Amino acid sequence: MSQSSPARRRVVFQYLVPVHVEVQDGLVGRFTVIDETPVRNPIVVEGDPADLDDAVRAADDGQPWPSWQFGY
């Protein structure tokens, strides 16, 4: 007898976070997303809105996330 696994759920959401933007000579050289900010007012972009609360709890569980830097 085969066992069925639970269906995988994918939820993509967005929320506002502070960023640090470095501009030099009129060009953005680097920006840093400060993602230690608690999730506030998330909006579902993809997936079942019924799964949003679980996704937010998983994303905002107090783990020490690093800041993300992009640029040269």
JSON list of C-alpha atoms in Angstrom, two decimals:
[
{"chain": "A", "resi": 1, "resn": "MET", "atom": "CA", "xyz": [0.00, 0.00, 0.00]},
{"chain": "A", "resi": 2, "resn": "SER", "atom": "CA", "xyz": [1.43, 3.39, -0.96]},
{"chain": "A", "resi": 3, "resn": "GLN", "atom": "CA", "xyz": [1.44, 6.29, 1.42]},
{"chain": "A", "resi": 4, "resn": "SER", "atom": "CA", "xyz": [0.37, 9.65, 0.13]},
{"chain": "A", "resi": 5, "resn": "SER", "atom": "CA", "xyz": [2.31, 12.67, 1.23]},
{"chain": "A", "resi": 6, "resn": "PRO", "atom": "CA", "xyz": [0.55, 15.90, 2.14]},
{"chain": "A", "resi": 7, "resn": "ALA", "atom": "CA", "xyz": [0.25, 18.40, -0.67]},
{"chain": "A", "resi": 8, "resn": "ARG", "atom": "CA", "xyz": [3.02, 20.99, -0.69]},
{"chain": "A", "resi": 9, "resn": "ARG", "atom": "CA", "xyz": [1.87, 24.52, -0.12]},
{"chain": "A", "resi": 10, "resn": "ARG", "atom": "CA", "xyz": [3.60, 27.53, -1.59]},
{"chain": "A", "resi": 11, "resn": "VAL", "atom": "CA", "xyz": [2.75, 31.06, -0.55]},
{"chain": "A", "resi": 12, "resn": "VAL", "atom": "CA", "xyz": [4.55, 34.16, -1.77]},
{"chain": "A", "resi": 13, "resn": "PHE", "atom": "CA", "xyz": [3.86, 37.37, 0.10]},
{"chain": "A", "resi": 14, "resn": "GLN", "atom": "CA", "xyz": [5.22, 40.87, 0.24]},
{"chain": "A", "resi": 15, "resn": "TYR", "atom": "CA", "xyz": [5.57, 43.45, 2.97]},
{"chain": "A", "resi": 16, "resn": "LEU", "atom": "CA", "xyz": [7.47, 46.68, 3.48]},
{"chain": "A", "resi": 17, "resn": "VAL", "atom": "CA", "xyz": [10.94, 46.55, 5.00]},
{"chain": "A", "resi": 18, "resn": "PRO", "atom": "CA", "xyz": [13.51, 49.29, 5.50]},
{"chain": "A", "resi": 19, "resn": "VAL", "atom": "CA", "xyz": [16.35, 49.46, 3.02]},
{"chain": "A", "resi": 20, "resn": "HIS", "atom": "CA", "xyz": [19.66, 51.28, 3.01]},
{"chain": "A", "resi": 21, "resn": "VAL", "atom": "CA", "xyz": [20.42, 52.76, -0.43]},
{"chain": "A", "resi": 22, "resn": "GLU", "atom": "CA", "xyz": [23.84, 54.09, -1.40]},
{"chain": "A", "resi": 23, "resn": "VAL", "atom": "CA", "xyz": [23.88, 56.54, -4.31]},
{"chain": "A", "resi": 24, "resn": "GLN", "atom": "CA", "xyz": [27.14, 57.86, -5.75]},
{"chain": "A", "resi": 25, "resn": "ASP", "atom": "CA", "xyz": [27.36, 60.24, -8.68]},
{"chain": "A", "resi": 26, "resn": "GLY", "atom": "CA", "xyz": [23.67, 59.77, -9.42]},
{"chain": "A", "resi": 27, "resn": "LEU", "atom": "CA", "xyz": [23.87, 55.95, -9.59]},
{"chain": "A", "resi": 28, "resn": "VAL", "atom": "CA", "xyz": [22.67, 53.41, -7.09]},
{"chain": "A", "resi": 29, "resn": "GLY", "atom": "CA", "xyz": [25.78, 51.49, -6.15]},
{"chain": "A", "resi": 30, "resn": "ARG", "atom": "CA", "xyz": [24.38, 49.27, -3.43]},
{"chain": "A", "resi": 31, "resn": "PHE", "atom": "CA", "xyz": [21.29, 48.65, -1.40]},
{"chain": "A", "resi": 32, "resn": "THR", "atom": "CA", "xyz": [20.84, 46.59, 1.72]},
{"chain": "A", "resi": 33, "resn": "VAL", "atom": "CA", "xyz": [17.55, 45.00, 2.71]},
{"chain": "A", "resi": 34, "resn": "ILE", "atom": "CA", "xyz": [17.22, 45.07, 6.48]},
{"chain": "A", "resi": 35, "resn": "ASP", "atom": "CA", "xyz": [15.11, 41.97, 6.92]},
{"chain": "A", "resi": 36, "resn": "GLU", "atom": "CA", "xyz": [15.10, 41.75, 10.71]},
{"chain": "A", "resi": 37, "resn": "THR", "atom": "CA", "xyz": [11.91, 43.79, 10.60]},
{"chain": "A", "resi": 38, "resn": "PRO", "atom": "CA", "xyz": [8.80, 41.97, 11.84]},
{"chain": "A", "resi": 39, "resn": "VAL", "atom": "CA", "xyz": [6.29, 41.11, 9.12]},
{"chain": "A", "resi": 40, "resn": "ARG", "atom": "CA", "xyz": [3.51, 43.70, 9.09]},
{"chain": "A", "resi": 41, "resn": "ASN", "atom": "CA", "xyz": [0.49, 43.86, 6.77]},
{"chain": "A", "resi": 42, "resn": "PRO", "atom": "CA", "xyz": [1.59, 41.09, 4.36]},
{"chain": "A", "resi": 43, "resn": "ILE", "atom": "CA", "xyz": [-0.10, 40.81, 0.96]},
{"chain": "A", "resi": 44, "resn": "VAL", "atom": "CA", "xyz": [-0.42, 37.48, -0.87]},
{"chain": "A", "resi": 45, "resn": "VAL", "atom": "CA", "xyz": [1.26, 37.59, -4.28]},
{"chain": "A", "resi": 46, "resn": "GLU", "atom": "CA", "xyz": [0.94, 33.90, -5.14]},
{"chain": "A", "resi": 47, "resn": "GLY", "atom": "CA", "xyz": [-0.72, 30.95, -3.44]},
{"chain": "A", "resi": 48, "resn": "ASP", "atom": "CA", "xyz": [-3.73, 30.33, -1.26]},
{"chain": "A", "resi": 49, "resn": "PRO", "atom": "CA", "xyz": [-4.53, 33.26, 1.04]},
{"chain": "A", "resi": 50, "resn": "ALA", "atom": "CA", "xyz": [-5.75, 30.72, 3.62]},
{"chain": "A", "resi": 51, "resn": "ASP", "atom": "CA", "xyz": [-2.09, 29.65, 4.07]},
{"chain": "A", "resi": 52, "resn": "LEU", "atom": "CA", "xyz": [-0.80, 33.19, 4.65]},
{"chain": "A", "resi": 53, "resn": "ASP", "atom": "CA", "xyz": [-0.83, 33.05, 8.47]},
{"chain": "A", "resi": 54, "resn": "ASP", "atom": "CA", "xyz": [1.28, 29.87, 8.49]},
{"chain": "A", "resi": 55, "resn": "ALA", "atom": "CA", "xyz": [3.72, 31.34, 5.95]},
{"chain": "A", "resi": 56, "resn": "VAL", "atom": "CA", "xyz": [4.14, 34.53, 7.97]},
{"chain": "A", "resi": 57, "resn": "ARG", "atom": "CA", "xyz": [4.73, 32.54, 11.17]},
{"chain": "A", "resi": 58, "resn": "ALA", "atom": "CA", "xyz": [7.42, 30.50, 9.42]},
{"chain": "A", "resi": 59, "resn": "ALA", "atom": "CA", "xyz": [9.09, 33.62, 7.99]},
{"chain": "A", "resi": 60, "resn": "ASP", "atom": "CA", "xyz": [8.89, 35.64, 11.21]},
{"chain": "A", "resi": 61, "resn": "ASP", "atom": "CA", "xyz": [9.86, 33.07, 13.84]},
{"chain": "A", "resi": 62, "resn": "GLY", "atom": "CA", "xyz": [12.65, 35.06, 15.44]},
{"chain": "A", "resi": 63, "resn": "GLN", "atom": "CA", "xyz": [15.52, 33.43, 13.60]},
{"chain": "A", "resi": 64, "resn": "PRO", "atom": "CA", "xyz": [18.52, 35.71, 13.09]},
{"chain": "A", "resi": 65, "resn": "TRP", "atom": "CA", "xyz": [18.32, 36.61, 9.41]},
{"chain": "A", "resi": 66, "resn": "PRO", "atom": "CA", "xyz": [21.25, 38.40, 7.85]},
{"chain": "A", "resi": 67, "resn": "SER", "atom": "CA", "xyz": [20.83, 41.62, 5.93]},
{"chain": "A", "resi": 68, "resn": "TRP", "atom": "CA", "xyz": [21.00, 41.17, 2.17]},
{"chain": "A", "resi": 69, "resn": "GLN", "atom": "CA", "xyz": [23.29, 43.39, 0.10]},
{"chain": "A", "resi": 70, "resn": "PHE", "atom": "CA", "xyz": [23.20, 43.89, -3.64]},
{"chain": "A", "resi": 71, "resn": "GLY", "atom": "CA", "xyz": [25.56, 45.98, -5.70]},
{"chain": "A", "resi": 72, "resn": "TYR", "atom": "CA", "xyz": [29.20, 46.28, -6.56]}
]
